[in-house]
Each structure stands twice: as structure tokens, then as C-alpha cells.
Short mmCIF file of C-alpha atoms in Angstrom, two decimals:
data_model
loop_
_atom_site.label_atom_id
_atom_site.label_comp_id
_atom_site.label_asym_id
_atom_site.label_seq_id
_atom_site.Cartn_x
_atom_site.Cartn_y
_atom_site.Cartn_z
CA MET A 1 -48.18 25.76 34.97
CA ASN A 2 -44.70 25.72 33.04
CA ARG A 3 -46.11 23.01 31.00
CA GLY A 4 -42.79 22.97 29.11
CA TYR A 5 -41.46 21.72 32.06
CA ALA A 6 -42.31 18.08 32.39
CA GLY A 7 -40.56 14.98 33.39
CA PHE A 8 -40.11 11.61 35.52
CA TYR A 9 -40.25 11.67 38.88
CA ASN A 10 -40.87 8.41 41.07
CA GLY A 11 -41.84 6.55 37.86
CA HIS A 12 -44.66 9.22 36.82
CA TYR A 13 -44.24 11.77 33.92
CA LEU A 14 -45.11 14.49 35.81
CA ARG A 15 -46.03 17.52 33.67
CA SER A 16 -45.46 20.92 35.58
CA SER A 17 -43.25 22.19 38.22
CA TYR A 18 -46.39 22.60 40.62
CA GLU A 19 -46.85 18.52 40.26
CA TYR A 20 -43.04 17.99 41.01
CA ALA A 21 -43.27 20.22 44.13
CA TYR A 22 -46.74 18.68 45.13
CA ALA A 23 -45.18 15.33 44.63
CA ILE A 24 -42.06 16.24 46.83
CA TYR A 25 -44.39 17.41 49.42
CA LEU A 26 -46.49 14.07 49.92
CA ASP A 27 -43.06 11.78 50.05
CA TYR A 28 -41.85 13.87 52.55
CA HIS A 29 -44.90 13.27 54.41
CA SER A 30 -44.77 9.53 53.57
CA ILE A 31 -48.61 10.17 51.66
CA HIS A 32 -49.19 7.31 49.12
CA TRP A 33 -50.09 8.92 45.85
CA GLY A 34 -51.11 7.93 42.39
CA TYR A 35 -50.81 9.82 39.23
CA GLU A 36 -53.82 10.35 36.69
CA GLU A 37 -54.86 6.85 37.51
CA SER A 38 -58.43 7.07 37.01
CA THR A 39 -60.92 9.15 34.15
CA TYR A 40 -64.22 10.30 35.29
CA ARG A 41 -67.35 11.07 33.18
CA ILE A 42 -69.13 14.39 34.04
CA GLY A 43 -72.15 15.71 31.93
CA ASN A 44 -70.82 15.17 28.48
CA ARG A 45 -67.26 15.04 28.54
CA THR A 46 -64.67 12.96 30.61
CA TYR A 47 -62.02 14.35 33.67
CA LYS A 48 -58.67 12.66 34.33
CA PRO A 49 -57.51 14.90 37.51
CA ASP A 50 -53.62 14.69 38.69
CA PHE A 51 -52.93 12.97 42.27
CA PHE A 52 -54.64 10.26 44.22
CA LEU A 53 -54.24 10.11 47.65
CA TYR A 54 -54.72 7.29 49.03
CA ASN A 55 -54.67 5.73 53.37
CA GLN A 56 -52.74 2.82 54.72
CA ASN A 57 -55.33 0.35 53.56
CA GLN A 58 -54.76 1.80 49.67
CA LYS A 59 -58.12 3.14 49.75
CA LEU A 60 -58.65 6.36 48.05
CA ILE A 61 -59.46 9.34 50.24
CA LYS A 62 -58.82 12.25 47.71
CA ILE A 63 -58.34 13.56 44.55
CA VAL A 64 -55.86 16.94 44.38
CA GLU A 65 -55.52 18.67 40.77
CA ILE A 66 -52.90 21.15 40.35
CA LYS A 67 -53.74 24.30 38.09
CA SER A 68 -51.78 27.29 37.11
CA ARG A 69 -52.52 30.73 38.02
CA ASN A 70 -54.70 31.08 35.49
CA THR A 71 -58.15 32.25 36.69
CA LYS A 72 -60.25 30.69 34.01
CA ALA A 73 -58.37 27.29 33.91
CA LYS A 74 -59.10 27.06 38.07
CA ALA A 75 -62.28 27.68 37.37
CA GLU A 76 -63.20 25.19 35.44
CA ALA A 77 -61.33 22.73 37.03
CA ARG A 78 -63.03 23.62 40.58
CA LYS A 79 -66.46 22.89 38.02
CA ALA A 80 -64.62 19.55 36.97
CA LEU A 81 -64.04 18.39 40.39
CA ALA A 82 -67.28 19.56 42.33
CA LEU A 83 -69.05 17.24 39.48
CA ILE A 84 -66.65 14.29 40.26
CA GLN A 85 -67.33 14.88 44.42
CA LYS A 86 -70.99 15.12 43.89
CA CYS A 87 -71.53 12.18 41.39
CA TYR A 88 -68.93 9.89 42.89
CA GLN A 89 -68.87 10.69 46.75
CA ILE A 90 -64.84 11.68 46.65
CA ASP A 91 -63.49 14.18 48.52
CA CYS A 92 -61.67 16.77 45.84
CA GLU A 93 -59.22 19.62 45.98
CA LEU A 94 -57.51 22.43 43.92
CA LEU A 95 -54.18 23.43 44.29
CA SER A 96 -52.50 26.20 42.91
CA TYR A 97 -49.14 28.56 43.74
CA GLU A 98 -50.55 30.30 46.58
CA GLU A 99 -51.98 26.73 48.17
CA LEU A 100 -48.29 25.18 48.04
CA LEU A 101 -46.85 27.97 49.13
CA ASN A 102 -48.66 27.51 52.28
CA LEU A 103 -47.94 23.20 52.51
CA TYR A 104 -44.41 24.45 52.07
CA LYS A 105 -44.45 26.61 55.01
CA THR A 106 -44.10 23.47 57.56
CA LEU A 107 -41.27 22.21 55.19
CA PRO A 108 -37.34 22.71 56.05
CA PHE A 109 -36.89 23.76 52.14
CA THR A 110 -39.11 26.37 50.36
CA LEU A 111 -41.39 25.84 47.27
CA ASN A 112 -38.88 28.04 45.21
CA SER A 113 -36.10 25.93 45.36
CA VAL A 114 -37.70 22.87 44.46
CA ILE A 115 -39.17 24.48 41.75
CA THR A 116 -35.93 25.69 40.54
CA ARG A 117 -34.49 22.06 40.90
CA TRP A 118 -36.88 21.04 38.28
CA LEU A 119 -36.74 23.36 36.03
CA ASN A 120 -32.52 23.11 35.71
CA ASP A 121 -32.63 19.24 35.80
CA GLU A 122 -31.62 18.18 32.58
CA ASN A 123 -32.41 14.23 33.23
CA THR A 124 -35.61 14.69 34.83
CA THR A 125 -37.09 17.20 32.53
CA ILE A 126 -37.90 16.59 29.03
CA ASN A 127 -39.90 19.15 27.50
CA LYS A 128 -37.83 22.07 28.30
CA SER A 129 -38.39 23.64 24.52
CA ALA A 130 -41.50 25.25 25.53
CA SER A 131 -40.51 29.28 25.94
CA GLY A 132 -38.01 31.74 26.39
CA LYS A 133 -34.08 30.50 26.46
CA LEU A 134 -35.18 26.84 26.70
CA ASN A 135 -37.32 26.91 23.49
CA ALA A 136 -35.46 25.66 20.54
CA HIS A 137 -36.22 28.51 18.47
CA PHE A 138 -35.13 30.66 20.38
CA ASN A 139 -32.09 33.19 18.79
CA MET A 140 -33.06 31.41 15.42
CA LYS A 141 -33.14 33.27 12.24
CA HIS A 142 -36.58 34.39 10.95
CA SER A 143 -37.52 33.48 7.62
CA GLU A 144 -37.00 35.70 4.80
CA GLU A 145 -41.01 36.19 4.69
CA ALA A 146 -40.90 36.68 8.36
CA LYS A 147 -38.17 39.26 8.20
CA ARG A 148 -40.23 41.04 5.56
CA LYS A 149 -43.24 41.17 7.56
CA ILE A 150 -41.40 42.46 10.70
CA GLY A 151 -39.98 45.25 8.78
CA GLU A 152 -43.24 46.30 7.14
CA HIS A 153 -44.94 46.52 10.53
CA THR A 154 -41.92 48.39 12.06
CA LYS A 155 -42.10 50.74 9.27
CA ARG A 156 -45.49 51.40 10.15
CA ARG A 157 -44.73 51.88 13.79
CA TRP A 158 -42.32 54.65 12.97
CA ALA A 159 -44.21 56.12 10.67
CA SER A 160 -47.09 56.65 12.98
CA ASP A 161 -47.74 59.55 15.54
CA SER A 162 -48.69 56.59 18.00
CA ILE A 163 -47.55 56.18 21.67
CA THR A 164 -46.17 52.83 20.58
CA ARG A 165 -43.87 55.09 18.68
CA SER A 166 -42.51 57.06 21.82
CA ARG A 167 -42.12 53.85 23.66
CA MET A 168 -39.72 52.80 20.74
CA ARG A 169 -37.69 55.58 20.90
CA GLU A 170 -37.32 55.61 24.54
CA GLY A 171 -36.41 51.99 24.81
CA LEU A 172 -33.87 52.97 22.53
CA LYS A 173 -32.42 56.03 24.63
CA ARG A 174 -32.55 53.55 27.58
CA GLY A 175 -30.43 51.13 25.80
CA GLY A 176 -27.98 53.52 24.63
CA VAL A 177 -27.77 51.74 20.91
CA LYS A 178 -28.58 53.39 17.44
CA LYS A 179 -32.20 52.46 15.40
CA GLY A 180 -30.59 49.20 13.37
CA TYR A 181 -27.33 48.27 15.36
CA ILE A 182 -26.43 45.23 16.66
CA ARG A 183 -24.57 45.17 19.79
CA ILE A 184 -23.60 42.09 20.66
CA PRO A 185 -21.85 39.82 17.74
CA ARG A 186 -22.80 36.90 16.42
CA GLU A 187 -20.92 33.20 15.64
CA LYS A 188 -21.19 29.82 13.91
CA ARG A 189 -22.10 26.78 15.20
CA GLU A 190 -23.07 23.42 14.53
CA CYS A 191 -26.22 21.69 15.96
CA ARG A 192 -25.26 18.54 18.63
CA VAL A 193 -27.67 16.72 17.01
CA CYS A 194 -27.74 16.92 13.27
CA SER A 195 -24.16 19.20 12.76
CA LYS A 196 -26.35 21.45 10.89
CA GLY A 197 -24.49 24.97 10.98
CA ILE A 198 -26.79 28.01 12.86
CA GLU A 199 -25.94 31.41 13.56
CA VAL A 200 -26.63 32.68 16.88
CA LEU A 201 -25.51 35.68 19.35
CA VAL A 202 -22.57 34.75 21.12
CA THR A 203 -24.07 34.78 24.68
CA SER A 204 -26.79 32.79 23.21
CA THR A 205 -27.42 29.05 24.77
CA GLN A 206 -28.64 27.38 22.15
CA ARG A 207 -27.17 24.38 20.80
CA PHE A 208 -29.83 22.36 18.52
CA CYS A 209 -31.01 24.04 15.09
CA SER A 210 -34.68 23.13 15.81
CA ARG A 211 -37.01 21.95 18.18
CA ALA A 212 -37.03 18.58 16.64
CA CYS A 213 -32.98 17.89 17.35
CA SER A 214 -33.29 19.65 20.93
CA GLY A 215 -36.37 17.31 21.43
CA LYS A 216 -34.56 14.12 20.38
CA VAL A 217 -31.70 14.94 23.02
CA ALA A 218 -33.99 15.57 26.04
CA ILE A 219 -36.34 12.59 25.38
CA LYS A 220 -32.96 10.24 25.47
CA ASN A 221 -31.36 12.15 28.49
CA ALA A 222 -35.28 11.22 30.22
CA THR A 223 -35.55 7.66 28.93
CA LYS A 224 -31.99 6.67 30.20
CA ARG A 225 -33.11 8.36 33.79
CA TYR A 226 -36.33 5.89 33.58
CA VAL A 227 -34.22 2.63 32.51
CA GLU A 228 -31.72 3.37 34.88
CA LYS A 229 -34.45 4.01 37.92
CA ARG A 230 -36.63 0.87 36.47
CA SER A 231 -33.03 -1.53 37.04
CA TYR A 232 -32.51 -0.35 40.08
CA ILE A 233 -36.54 -0.86 41.47
CA HIS A 234 -36.23 -4.65 39.77
CA GLU A 235 -33.03 -5.02 41.95
CA CYS A 236 -34.69 -4.18 45.16
CA ILE A 237 -37.77 -6.19 44.50
CA LYS A 238 -35.33 -9.42 43.74
CA ASP A 239 -33.43 -8.80 47.01
CA TYR A 240 -37.02 -8.08 49.06
CA ILE A 241 -38.41 -11.36 47.86
CA ILE A 242 -35.61 -13.44 48.71
CA GLN A 243 -35.22 -11.68 52.29
CA TRP A 244 -39.10 -12.40 52.27
CA SER A 245 -38.81 -15.86 51.49
CA LEU A 246 -36.00 -16.62 53.99
CA ALA A 247 -38.01 -15.18 56.57
CA ASN A 248 -41.34 -16.99 55.59
CA LYS A 249 -39.34 -20.06 54.81
CA ASP A 250 -42.86 -21.93 56.11
CA ILE A 251 -44.63 -20.38 53.78
CA VAL A 252 -42.74 -20.55 51.01
CA LEU A 253 -41.92 -24.62 51.22
CA ASN A 254 -45.59 -25.57 51.75
CA THR A 255 -47.40 -23.85 49.35
CA PRO A 256 -48.32 -25.94 46.45
CA LEU A 257 -48.29 -24.55 42.83
CA ASN A 258 -52.35 -24.69 42.44
CA LYS A 259 -52.49 -21.93 45.61
CA ILE A 260 -49.65 -19.82 44.79
CA SER A 261 -51.94 -16.32 44.88
CA PRO A 262 -53.24 -16.38 47.88
CA ALA A 263 -49.87 -17.34 49.82
CA ILE A 264 -47.41 -14.66 48.34
CA SER A 265 -50.62 -11.89 48.79
CA ALA A 266 -48.88 -10.32 51.75
CA LEU A 267 -45.57 -10.53 49.55
CA VAL A 268 -47.18 -8.86 46.63
CA GLU A 269 -48.72 -6.25 48.70
CA ASN A 270 -45.68 -5.34 50.80
CA ILE A 271 -43.94 -4.87 47.14
CA HIS A 272 -46.73 -2.48 45.96
CA ASN A 273 -46.48 -0.42 49.26
CA GLN A 274 -43.00 -0.02 48.88
CA PHE A 275 -41.78 -0.12 45.42
CA GLY A 276 -45.70 0.81 43.52
CA VAL A 277 -45.35 -2.22 42.05
CA LYS A 278 -48.23 -4.90 41.97
CA ASP A 279 -48.48 -6.84 38.96
CA LEU A 280 -46.86 -10.25 39.11
CA ARG A 281 -45.68 -10.00 35.47
CA VAL A 282 -43.17 -7.10 36.88
CA ILE A 283 -42.42 -8.74 39.81
CA SER A 284 -41.62 -11.68 37.90
CA LYS A 285 -39.47 -9.93 35.28
CA ALA A 286 -37.06 -8.14 38.31
CA VAL A 287 -36.61 -11.73 39.47
CA PHE A 288 -35.82 -12.99 36.19
CA GLY A 289 -35.24 -10.31 33.83
CA GLU A 290 -38.19 -11.53 32.01
CA ASP A 291 -41.89 -12.80 32.65
CA ARG A 292 -41.99 -16.58 33.80
CA GLY A 293 -45.05 -16.70 35.46
CA ARG A 294 -46.33 -17.29 39.17
CA LYS A 295 -45.12 -20.85 39.20
CA GLU A 296 -41.78 -20.12 38.09
CA LEU A 297 -41.60 -17.11 40.75
CA ILE A 298 -42.53 -19.93 43.59
CA ARG A 299 -39.64 -22.26 42.66
CA PHE A 300 -37.12 -19.54 42.92
CA MET A 301 -38.80 -18.77 46.15
CA LYS A 302 -37.90 -22.41 47.17
CA LYS A 303 -34.79 -23.13 45.65
CA VAL A 304 -34.00 -19.82 47.56
CA CYS A 305 -35.26 -21.42 51.27
CA ASN A 306 -33.76 -24.68 50.37
CA GLU A 307 -29.95 -23.21 49.64
CA LYS A 308 -30.43 -19.77 51.44
CA VAL A 309 -29.03 -18.08 48.34
CA CYS A 310 -27.87 -14.42 49.05
#
């Protein structure tokens, strides 16, 4: 499932490129969704599905689990979803690459283009150090003990009369290189985080000495992106509260301090639908930069109505 390619999207920490692709599909069709919102007990264990889909009244209508193409993983997920559907009376569905491919046939862009965009996005992807070139250990030197074991294993292969030896010889012939000859030169670099010296192939993309250093940079980038997005959402919420207050001036000015919640329930619901925020503490923080409670919030709204702040 491309587990290494995880990151933030729309305020949620998605764990794979397939999950990201499905979230894009839902947003394109303006379907309300949540991610890993509930945990269900099935037998002697618990299970937390990926996506929770809601109708216009915010009623849960379906649970969707995203899995890789691994047959065993999909079989286990189907059993879990069947138990959830039976015990909790919730419609459940399992999606993998083939199903996502069919869903994307109706969209003006392809599934592979969306997945590629996610894999190549440095800001939204945190755990790129999982495999291949994106692994922090890619092209790193082996320890002396590891070199010894690899060397002994290779010698045994060359000394044997096995199919493996024949394949090794054919591989060397196709590559046009001699045994033990390094065709690509190496160069010395400094780790971008700790400045530790590393020696790599000149064609290598490695810029860090370890997974710890690459993880620091990736998490820093993702956190920066998340903070920027949160600040933008807070600004939008504040602007919306001002506009809503002016449009509902009579309600705001006639609201006593002991009946704030029912008076602004429509406002809170609209904010939840548009920005995914329903906690009054977060809404208050969006206005004041800190949580000052609902009383200060209604006083701010009354001030907006009286002074016509914009």
C-alpha cells in the first residue's frame, strides 16, 4: 500500500498513496468524510477502519477500508468489515488499486497521476524513507561485519555449481562489467542535518547520513505545512463568523449569555460543514488566538454587529 508514503491531507494524516487517491476522489464529488474516527470491537480484538462517509445531515452512511494488493491483507480486512457490518449495521466496503482505477474512470485526471503527485510531494509526505531511493539507508556503507557475511555468502555462491551461479555470470555479461569492478565513481558529501561525512555513488540521491536525520527534515516540512494550513483555516473561520454575525444581527444582539449554545448552533454547524471544525474551543481560538470561551465569542460577535467591524 505504499506504507512509506504517508502525510497530511485536508487535516488528516493519511497512511498511503491509495488513501490519498480515495480522499481526492471524495473531495472531487463533495462527499463528506472522516478518517479513522471510530474503533470497533470485533470478537476479541478491535478494528479501526480508514474512511467514514456521511450524508448531508452528517449521518454515517458507509465505512470504506483501503488496502494494498496483498491478497492475505484484503482477505483479513473483508472478514473484519463483514463483522462490523453484521454487529453494527453499517454498510462497509473494501477498496484496492483495481477498485480505485474503476472509480477514476469518471474523473478528468488519472489515478496514477494523483499517486505520482503524492509520492513526489516533499511537503505533504513524511515517511518517504521506507524503501528504494527514498530509504535513508539507500547506498549507505555496510558495517564490516555485514561486509564479511555478504562476502562469505557470495563466495559460496561462486564456488557452487548452482543455477544462482549461472545467473550471476549472465548478469555480469549483460552488464558488461568485470567481477568486483565498480563502474560508477563515488564522492563525499555532508549530511544536511548533522554535517556528518558520507561517501556515496555520484549518481545517488542520498543527502542524509541516517533515517533519523532524513526523518527530522521530513517531519519538519510536514509540520510546517500543517501549521500553515491550520492558520489559514482559522482566518477563514474568523471571517465567516464576522459575516454570519452581520447577516444574523438580530439573533446575535438578542442572545443572552446563558443561552449561547442554542443561539449559535447554526453557526457551529455551518463551520463544521465548511471547515471540518465543530469544537467551540477551536472556534474561539480561531478568533482570539486562544480559547476564551463562548461568552467572549458572543461578545465579539455583538461588537461586530454594533461597530460593523470587517
